[in-house]
Coordinates of C-alpha atoms and ligand atoms in Angstrom, one line a residue:
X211 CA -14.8 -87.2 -9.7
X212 CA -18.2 -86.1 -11.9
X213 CA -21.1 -88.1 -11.2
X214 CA -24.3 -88.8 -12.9
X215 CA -27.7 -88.8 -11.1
X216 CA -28.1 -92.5 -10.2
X217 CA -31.7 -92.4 -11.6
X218 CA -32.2 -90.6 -14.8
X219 CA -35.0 -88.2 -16.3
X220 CA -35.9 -86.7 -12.3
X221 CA -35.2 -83.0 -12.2
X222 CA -35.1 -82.1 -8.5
X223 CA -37.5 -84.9 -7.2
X224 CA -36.0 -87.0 -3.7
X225 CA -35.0 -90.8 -4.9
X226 CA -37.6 -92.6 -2.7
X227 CA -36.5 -96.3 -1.8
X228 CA -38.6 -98.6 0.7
X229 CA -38.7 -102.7 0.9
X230 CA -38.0 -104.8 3.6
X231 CA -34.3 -105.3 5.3
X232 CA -34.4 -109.1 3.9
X233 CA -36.4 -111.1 1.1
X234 CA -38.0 -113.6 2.9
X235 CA -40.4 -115.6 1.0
X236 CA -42.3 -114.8 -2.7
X237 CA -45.4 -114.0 -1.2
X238 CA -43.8 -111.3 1.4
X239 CA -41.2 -109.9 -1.3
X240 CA -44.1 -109.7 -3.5
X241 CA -47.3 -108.1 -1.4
X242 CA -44.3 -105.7 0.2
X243 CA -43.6 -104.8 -3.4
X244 CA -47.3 -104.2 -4.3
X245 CA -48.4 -102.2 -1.4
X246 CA -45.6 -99.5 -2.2
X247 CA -46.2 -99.5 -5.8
X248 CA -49.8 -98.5 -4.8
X249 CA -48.7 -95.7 -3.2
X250 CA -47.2 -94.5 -5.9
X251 CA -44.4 -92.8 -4.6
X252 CA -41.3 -95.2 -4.5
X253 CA -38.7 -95.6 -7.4
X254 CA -36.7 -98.3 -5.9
X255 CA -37.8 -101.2 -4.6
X256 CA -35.0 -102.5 -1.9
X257 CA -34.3 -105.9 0.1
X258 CA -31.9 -107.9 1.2
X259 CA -30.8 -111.2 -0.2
X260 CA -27.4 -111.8 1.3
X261 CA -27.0 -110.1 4.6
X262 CA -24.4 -108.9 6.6
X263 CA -25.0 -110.1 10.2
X264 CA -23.1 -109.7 13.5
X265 CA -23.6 -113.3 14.8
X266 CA -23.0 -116.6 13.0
X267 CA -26.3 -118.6 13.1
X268 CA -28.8 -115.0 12.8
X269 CA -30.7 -115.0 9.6
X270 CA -28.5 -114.4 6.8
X271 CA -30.4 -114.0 3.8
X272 CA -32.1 -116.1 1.8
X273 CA -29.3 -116.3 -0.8
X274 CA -30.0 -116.5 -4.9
X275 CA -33.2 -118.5 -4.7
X276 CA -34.0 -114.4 -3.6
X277 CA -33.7 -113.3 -6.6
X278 CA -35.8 -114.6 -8.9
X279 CA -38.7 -112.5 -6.4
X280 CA -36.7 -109.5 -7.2
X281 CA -37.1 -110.3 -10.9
X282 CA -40.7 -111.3 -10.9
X283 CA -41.5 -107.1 -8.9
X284 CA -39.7 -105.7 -11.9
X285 CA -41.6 -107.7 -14.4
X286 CA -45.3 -108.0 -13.0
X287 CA -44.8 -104.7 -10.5
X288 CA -42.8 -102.2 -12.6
X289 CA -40.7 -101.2 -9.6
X290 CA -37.0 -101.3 -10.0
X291 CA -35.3 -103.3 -7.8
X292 CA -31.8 -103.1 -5.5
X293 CA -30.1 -105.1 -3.1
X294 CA -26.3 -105.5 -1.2
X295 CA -23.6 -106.8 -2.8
X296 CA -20.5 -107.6 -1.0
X297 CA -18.1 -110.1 -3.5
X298 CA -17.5 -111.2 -7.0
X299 CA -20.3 -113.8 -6.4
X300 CA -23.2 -111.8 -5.3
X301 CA -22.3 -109.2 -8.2
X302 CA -22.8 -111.8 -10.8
X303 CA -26.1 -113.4 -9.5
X304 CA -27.3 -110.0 -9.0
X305 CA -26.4 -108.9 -12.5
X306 CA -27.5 -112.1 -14.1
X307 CA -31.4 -111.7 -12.2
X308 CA -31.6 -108.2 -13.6
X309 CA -31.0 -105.9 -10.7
X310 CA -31.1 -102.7 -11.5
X311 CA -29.2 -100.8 -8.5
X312 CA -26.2 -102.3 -6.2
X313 CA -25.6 -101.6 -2.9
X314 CA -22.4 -101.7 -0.9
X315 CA -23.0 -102.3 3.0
X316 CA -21.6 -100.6 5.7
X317 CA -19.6 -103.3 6.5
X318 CA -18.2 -103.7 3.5
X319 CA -17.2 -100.2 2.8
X320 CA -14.8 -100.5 6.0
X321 CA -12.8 -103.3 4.0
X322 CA -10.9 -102.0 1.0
X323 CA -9.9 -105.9 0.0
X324 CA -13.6 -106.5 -0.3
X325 CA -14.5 -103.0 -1.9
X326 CA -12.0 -103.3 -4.7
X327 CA -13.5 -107.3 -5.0
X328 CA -17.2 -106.0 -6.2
X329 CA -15.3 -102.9 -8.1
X330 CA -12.7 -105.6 -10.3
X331 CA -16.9 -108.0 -10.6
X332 CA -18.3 -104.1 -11.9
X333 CA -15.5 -103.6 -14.6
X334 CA -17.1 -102.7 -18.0
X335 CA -20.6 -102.8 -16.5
X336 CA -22.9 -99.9 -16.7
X337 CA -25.3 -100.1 -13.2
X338 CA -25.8 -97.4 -10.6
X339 CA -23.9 -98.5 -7.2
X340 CA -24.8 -96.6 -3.9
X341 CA -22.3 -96.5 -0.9
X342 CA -23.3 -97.1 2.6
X343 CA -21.1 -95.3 4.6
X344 CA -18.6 -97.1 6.6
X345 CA -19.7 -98.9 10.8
X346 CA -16.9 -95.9 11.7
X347 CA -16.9 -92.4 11.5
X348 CA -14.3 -92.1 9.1
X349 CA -14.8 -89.8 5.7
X350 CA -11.9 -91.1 4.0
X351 CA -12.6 -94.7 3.9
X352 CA -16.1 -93.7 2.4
X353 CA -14.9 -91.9 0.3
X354 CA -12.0 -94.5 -0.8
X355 CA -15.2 -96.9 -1.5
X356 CA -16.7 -94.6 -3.8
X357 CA -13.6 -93.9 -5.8
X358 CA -12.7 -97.8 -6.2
X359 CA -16.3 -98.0 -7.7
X360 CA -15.6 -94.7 -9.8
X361 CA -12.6 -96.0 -11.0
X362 CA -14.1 -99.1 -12.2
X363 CA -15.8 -96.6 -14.9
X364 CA -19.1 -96.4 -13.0
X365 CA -20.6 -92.9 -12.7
X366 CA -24.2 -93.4 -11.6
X367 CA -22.7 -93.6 -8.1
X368 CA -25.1 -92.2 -4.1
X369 CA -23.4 -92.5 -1.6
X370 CA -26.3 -93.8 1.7
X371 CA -26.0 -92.0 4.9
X372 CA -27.0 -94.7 7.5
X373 CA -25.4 -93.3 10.8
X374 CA -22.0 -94.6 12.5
X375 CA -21.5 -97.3 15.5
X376 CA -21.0 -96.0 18.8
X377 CA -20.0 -97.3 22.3
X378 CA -22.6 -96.8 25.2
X379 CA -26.0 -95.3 25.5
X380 CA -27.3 -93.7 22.2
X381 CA -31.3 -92.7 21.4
X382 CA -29.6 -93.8 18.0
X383 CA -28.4 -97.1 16.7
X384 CA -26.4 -95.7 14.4
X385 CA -25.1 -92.1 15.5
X386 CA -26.3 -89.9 12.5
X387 CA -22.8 -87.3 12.7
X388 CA -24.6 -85.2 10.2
X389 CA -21.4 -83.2 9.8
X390 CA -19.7 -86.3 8.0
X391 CA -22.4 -86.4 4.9
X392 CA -22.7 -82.7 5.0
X393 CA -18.7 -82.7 4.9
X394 CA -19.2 -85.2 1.7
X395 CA -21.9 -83.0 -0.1
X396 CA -19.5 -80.7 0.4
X397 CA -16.5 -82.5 -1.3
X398 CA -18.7 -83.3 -4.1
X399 CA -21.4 -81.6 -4.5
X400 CA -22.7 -83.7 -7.2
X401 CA -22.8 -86.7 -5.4
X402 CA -26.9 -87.7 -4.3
X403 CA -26.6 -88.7 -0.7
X404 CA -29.7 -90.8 0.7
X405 CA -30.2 -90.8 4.1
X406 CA -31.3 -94.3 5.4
X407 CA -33.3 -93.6 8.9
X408 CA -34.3 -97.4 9.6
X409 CA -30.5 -98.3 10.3
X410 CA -30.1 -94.4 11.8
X411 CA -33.5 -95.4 14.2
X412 CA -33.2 -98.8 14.7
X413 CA -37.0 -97.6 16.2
X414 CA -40.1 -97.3 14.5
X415 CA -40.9 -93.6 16.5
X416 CA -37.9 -91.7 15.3
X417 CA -38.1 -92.3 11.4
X418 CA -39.7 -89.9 10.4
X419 CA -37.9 -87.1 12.6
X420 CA -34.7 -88.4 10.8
X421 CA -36.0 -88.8 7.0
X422 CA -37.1 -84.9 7.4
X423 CA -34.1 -83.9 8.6
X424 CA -32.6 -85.6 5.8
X425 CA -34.5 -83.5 3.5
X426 CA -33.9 -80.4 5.7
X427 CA -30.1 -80.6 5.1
X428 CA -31.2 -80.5 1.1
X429 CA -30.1 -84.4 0.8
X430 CA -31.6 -86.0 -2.2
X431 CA -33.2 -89.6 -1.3
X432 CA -34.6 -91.4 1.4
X433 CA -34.1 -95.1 1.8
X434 CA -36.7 -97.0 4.4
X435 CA -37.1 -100.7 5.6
X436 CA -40.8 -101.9 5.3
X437 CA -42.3 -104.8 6.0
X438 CA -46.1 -106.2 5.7
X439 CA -45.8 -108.0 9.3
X440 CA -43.1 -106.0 10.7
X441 CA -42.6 -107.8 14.2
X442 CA -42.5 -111.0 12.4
X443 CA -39.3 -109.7 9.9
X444 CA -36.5 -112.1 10.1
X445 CA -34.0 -109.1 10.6
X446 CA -34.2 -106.2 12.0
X447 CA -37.7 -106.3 12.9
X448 CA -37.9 -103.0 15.7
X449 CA -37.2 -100.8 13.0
X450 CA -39.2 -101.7 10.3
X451 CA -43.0 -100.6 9.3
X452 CA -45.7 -101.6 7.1
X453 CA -46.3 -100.1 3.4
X454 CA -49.9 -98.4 4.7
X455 CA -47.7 -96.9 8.0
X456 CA -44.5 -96.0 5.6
X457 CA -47.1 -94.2 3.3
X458 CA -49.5 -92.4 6.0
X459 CA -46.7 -91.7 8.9
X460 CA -43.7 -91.3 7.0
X461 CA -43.7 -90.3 3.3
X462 CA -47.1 -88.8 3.8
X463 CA -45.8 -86.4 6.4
X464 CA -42.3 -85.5 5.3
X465 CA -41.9 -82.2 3.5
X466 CA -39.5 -81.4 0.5
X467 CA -38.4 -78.2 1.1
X468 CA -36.6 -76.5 -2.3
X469 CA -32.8 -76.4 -2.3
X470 CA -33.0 -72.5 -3.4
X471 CA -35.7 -70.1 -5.0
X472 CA -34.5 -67.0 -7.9
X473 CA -37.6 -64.7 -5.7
X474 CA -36.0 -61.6 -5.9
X475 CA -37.3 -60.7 -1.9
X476 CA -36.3 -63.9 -1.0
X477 CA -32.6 -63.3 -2.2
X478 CA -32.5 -59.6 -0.7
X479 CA -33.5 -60.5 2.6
X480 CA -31.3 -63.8 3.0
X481 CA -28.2 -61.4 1.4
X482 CA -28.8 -59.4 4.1
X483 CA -29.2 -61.5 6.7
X484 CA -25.7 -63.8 5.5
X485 CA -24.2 -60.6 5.1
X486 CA -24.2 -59.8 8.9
X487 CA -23.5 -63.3 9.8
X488 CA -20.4 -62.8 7.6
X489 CA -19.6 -59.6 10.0
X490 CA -20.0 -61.9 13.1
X491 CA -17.6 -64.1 11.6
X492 CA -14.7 -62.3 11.3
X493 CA -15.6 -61.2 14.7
X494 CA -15.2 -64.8 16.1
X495 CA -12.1 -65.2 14.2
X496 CA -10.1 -61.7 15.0
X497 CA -11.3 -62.9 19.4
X498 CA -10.2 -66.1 18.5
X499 CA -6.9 -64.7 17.7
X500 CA -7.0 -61.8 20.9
X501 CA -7.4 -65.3 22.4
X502 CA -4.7 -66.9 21.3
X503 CA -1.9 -63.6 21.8
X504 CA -2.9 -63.6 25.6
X505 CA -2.8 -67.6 25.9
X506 CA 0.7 -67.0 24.2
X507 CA 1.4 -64.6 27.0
X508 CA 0.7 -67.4 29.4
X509 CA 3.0 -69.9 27.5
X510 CA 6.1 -67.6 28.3
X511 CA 5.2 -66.9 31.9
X512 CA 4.6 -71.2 32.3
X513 CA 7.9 -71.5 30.6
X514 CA 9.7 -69.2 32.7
X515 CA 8.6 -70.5 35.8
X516 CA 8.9 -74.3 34.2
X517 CA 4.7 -74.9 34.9
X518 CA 3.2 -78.1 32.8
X519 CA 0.9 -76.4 30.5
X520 CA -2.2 -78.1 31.3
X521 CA -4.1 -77.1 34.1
X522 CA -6.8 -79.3 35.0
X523 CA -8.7 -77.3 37.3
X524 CA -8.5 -74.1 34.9
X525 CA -10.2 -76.1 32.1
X526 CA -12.5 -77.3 34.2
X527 CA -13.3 -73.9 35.5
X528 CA -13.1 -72.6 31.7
X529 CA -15.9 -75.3 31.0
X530 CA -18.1 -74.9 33.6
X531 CA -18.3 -71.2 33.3
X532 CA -18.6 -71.8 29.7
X533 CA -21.6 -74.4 30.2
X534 CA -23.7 -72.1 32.6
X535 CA -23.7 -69.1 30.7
X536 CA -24.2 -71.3 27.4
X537 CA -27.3 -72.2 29.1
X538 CA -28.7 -68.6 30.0
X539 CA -27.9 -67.6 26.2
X540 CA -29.9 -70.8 24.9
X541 CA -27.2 -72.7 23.3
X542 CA -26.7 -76.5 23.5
X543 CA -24.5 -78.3 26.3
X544 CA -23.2 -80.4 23.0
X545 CA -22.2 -76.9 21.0
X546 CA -20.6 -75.3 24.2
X547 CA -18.2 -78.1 25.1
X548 CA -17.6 -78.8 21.5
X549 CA -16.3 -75.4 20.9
X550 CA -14.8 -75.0 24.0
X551 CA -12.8 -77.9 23.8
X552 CA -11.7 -76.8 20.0
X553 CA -10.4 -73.7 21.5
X554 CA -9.0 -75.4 24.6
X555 CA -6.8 -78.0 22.1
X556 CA -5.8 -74.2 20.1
X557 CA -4.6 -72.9 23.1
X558 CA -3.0 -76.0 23.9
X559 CA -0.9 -76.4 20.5
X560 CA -0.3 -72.5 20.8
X561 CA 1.4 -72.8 24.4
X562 CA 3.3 -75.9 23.2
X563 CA 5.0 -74.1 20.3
X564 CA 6.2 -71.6 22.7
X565 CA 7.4 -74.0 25.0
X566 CA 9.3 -75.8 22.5
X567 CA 10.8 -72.2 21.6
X568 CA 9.0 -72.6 17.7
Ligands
LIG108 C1 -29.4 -103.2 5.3 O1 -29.5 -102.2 4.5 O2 -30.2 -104.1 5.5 C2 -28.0 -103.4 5.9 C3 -27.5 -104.5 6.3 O3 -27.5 -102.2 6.2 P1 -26.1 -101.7 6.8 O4 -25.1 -102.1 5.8 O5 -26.3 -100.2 6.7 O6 -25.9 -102.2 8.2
LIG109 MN1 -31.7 -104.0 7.9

């Protein structure tokens, strides 16, 4: 797939994108749409007119009378405006109101049926489309969504980063997995990914810490809930701020850094420095395979003496060893047993080959 950049004539600048989660009334969709403008920083003005909610009887959206608000910020604000499309109907209205950007919702990504619906409604139109990552962690189906819109000849396609559903306690409401977008860029490296921190947060303290690290991973956009009388928002009120907090404590503080410079000191020192990483590397890999001869070893001598392979109270001893000394040398309890578990399953697979005589 080649994409275009969903926004045209931008160089390197971050696609900014702030409104609240849901149009409400005129008056709210209109002062919300004023106060950014004022700051002078957002490109795209977002909000919800059909949403997407986990109960029957919430809020769910104010439905076409919407759009004729979204219109009327276009016309009298100058902002460009999006909102979430999720069937043949919604792509129509939207399209007939002027909307300049579509957005697919996270819970529509997960449904192929649906997906292909809004791609057969796009056929033959020309409008960028951005794709919110699945409610599951699962890189394929996002990436299904976005070729079903591809394939429907659109090419002004983001794909929006807004964290993943998760069972028990999370500071998160959506579990970032920054390795899944960063996995994506990696795909397709001319795909613009926006990170949306309000669904990330789903708290007003944190997004900011998410929208910079956003930037940080050299992501290109940044999509924000705002709201003039956020604890009065008919959805997803906790997470949402106002225009003047969105401007002072969250735009106003994040920092762009460049994705790469051509300054010829710069280049030296970072050669150097990847250069012994490199070394390191093929260190890892050639113990990783030491590793893997002796566990070998230890797959004959279970065989011969017909011993399961797993050993419960080794591994635990592996990873508790590993843990503590992963702490003295500074390094995360999350990076030690994620690694240690990676080479645990290796050893596992190796053994079982053996076993199996392969
Ligand atoms: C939204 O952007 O308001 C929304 C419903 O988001 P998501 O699809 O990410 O839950
Ligand atoms: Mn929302």
């Amino acid at each position: 797939m080649s994409f275009h950049p969903m926004l045209e004539h931008r160089g390197s600048k971050p696609i900014i994108i702030a409104g609240p989660c849901s149009a409400e009334s005129e008056e709210q969709v209109l002062q919300t749409a004023r106060e950014l403008a004022a700051l002078g920083k957002v490109d795209l003005f977002r909000a919800g007119i059909w949403k997407p909610r986990t109960r029957p009887g919430e809020f769910e959206g104010v439905g076409t009378i919407g759009l004729p608000w979204l219109k009327k910020v276009k016309a009298e604000i100058g902002l460009p405006v999006t909102t979430e499309v999720a069937n043949t109907q919604h792509v129509f209205e939207a399209l007939k109101y002027g909307v300049d950007v579509l957005w697919i919702g996270a819970r529509t990504t997960v449904n192929p049926f649906s997906v292909q619906e809004v791609a057969d409604a796009l056929k033959g139109v020309d409008i960028p489309v951005m794709v919110k990552n699945p409610v599951n962690p699962d890189l394929k189906l996002w990436i299904g969504a976005i070729e079903r819109i591809y394939k429907a000849g659109i090419r002004r396609i983001a794909a929006i980063q807004r964290g993943f559903s998760h069972h028990g306690e999370s500071n998160y409401r959506n579990v970032p997995r920054w390795q899944i977008a960063i996995e994506l860029k990696r795909l397709f490296p001319g795909l613009e990914i926006i990170v949306d921190n309000s669904h990330i947060c789903g708290r007003r303290d944190t997004l900011l810490t998410v929208a910079q690290k956003g930037f940080d991973l050299n992501f290109d956009g940044l999509m924000t809930e705002v709201h003039p009388r956020p604890d009065e928002a008919w959805s997803d009120a906790a997470q949402q701020v106002t225009p003047e907090v969105y401007g002072r404590e969250i735009y106003g503080k994040l920092q762009f850094p460049m994705p790469s410079t051509d300054d010829p000191r710069y280049r030296e020192n970072i050669n150097h420095l990847r250069h012994e990483i490199d070394e390191i590397d093929d260190e890892l890999m050639a113990l990783y395979a030491r590793r893997m001869k002796l566990v070998e070893g230890i797959g004959r001598f279970k065989k011969e003496n017909n011993i399961a392979i797993l050993q419960t109270s080794r591994w635990n001893e592996i990873l508790e060893r590993g843990l503590e000394l992963g702490r003295k040398k500074g390094l995360s309890e999350e990076f030690v047993e994620t690694t240690l578990k990676a080479i645990h399953q290796e050893s596992i697979n190796h053994q079982e080959r053996i076993m199996r005589g392969q």
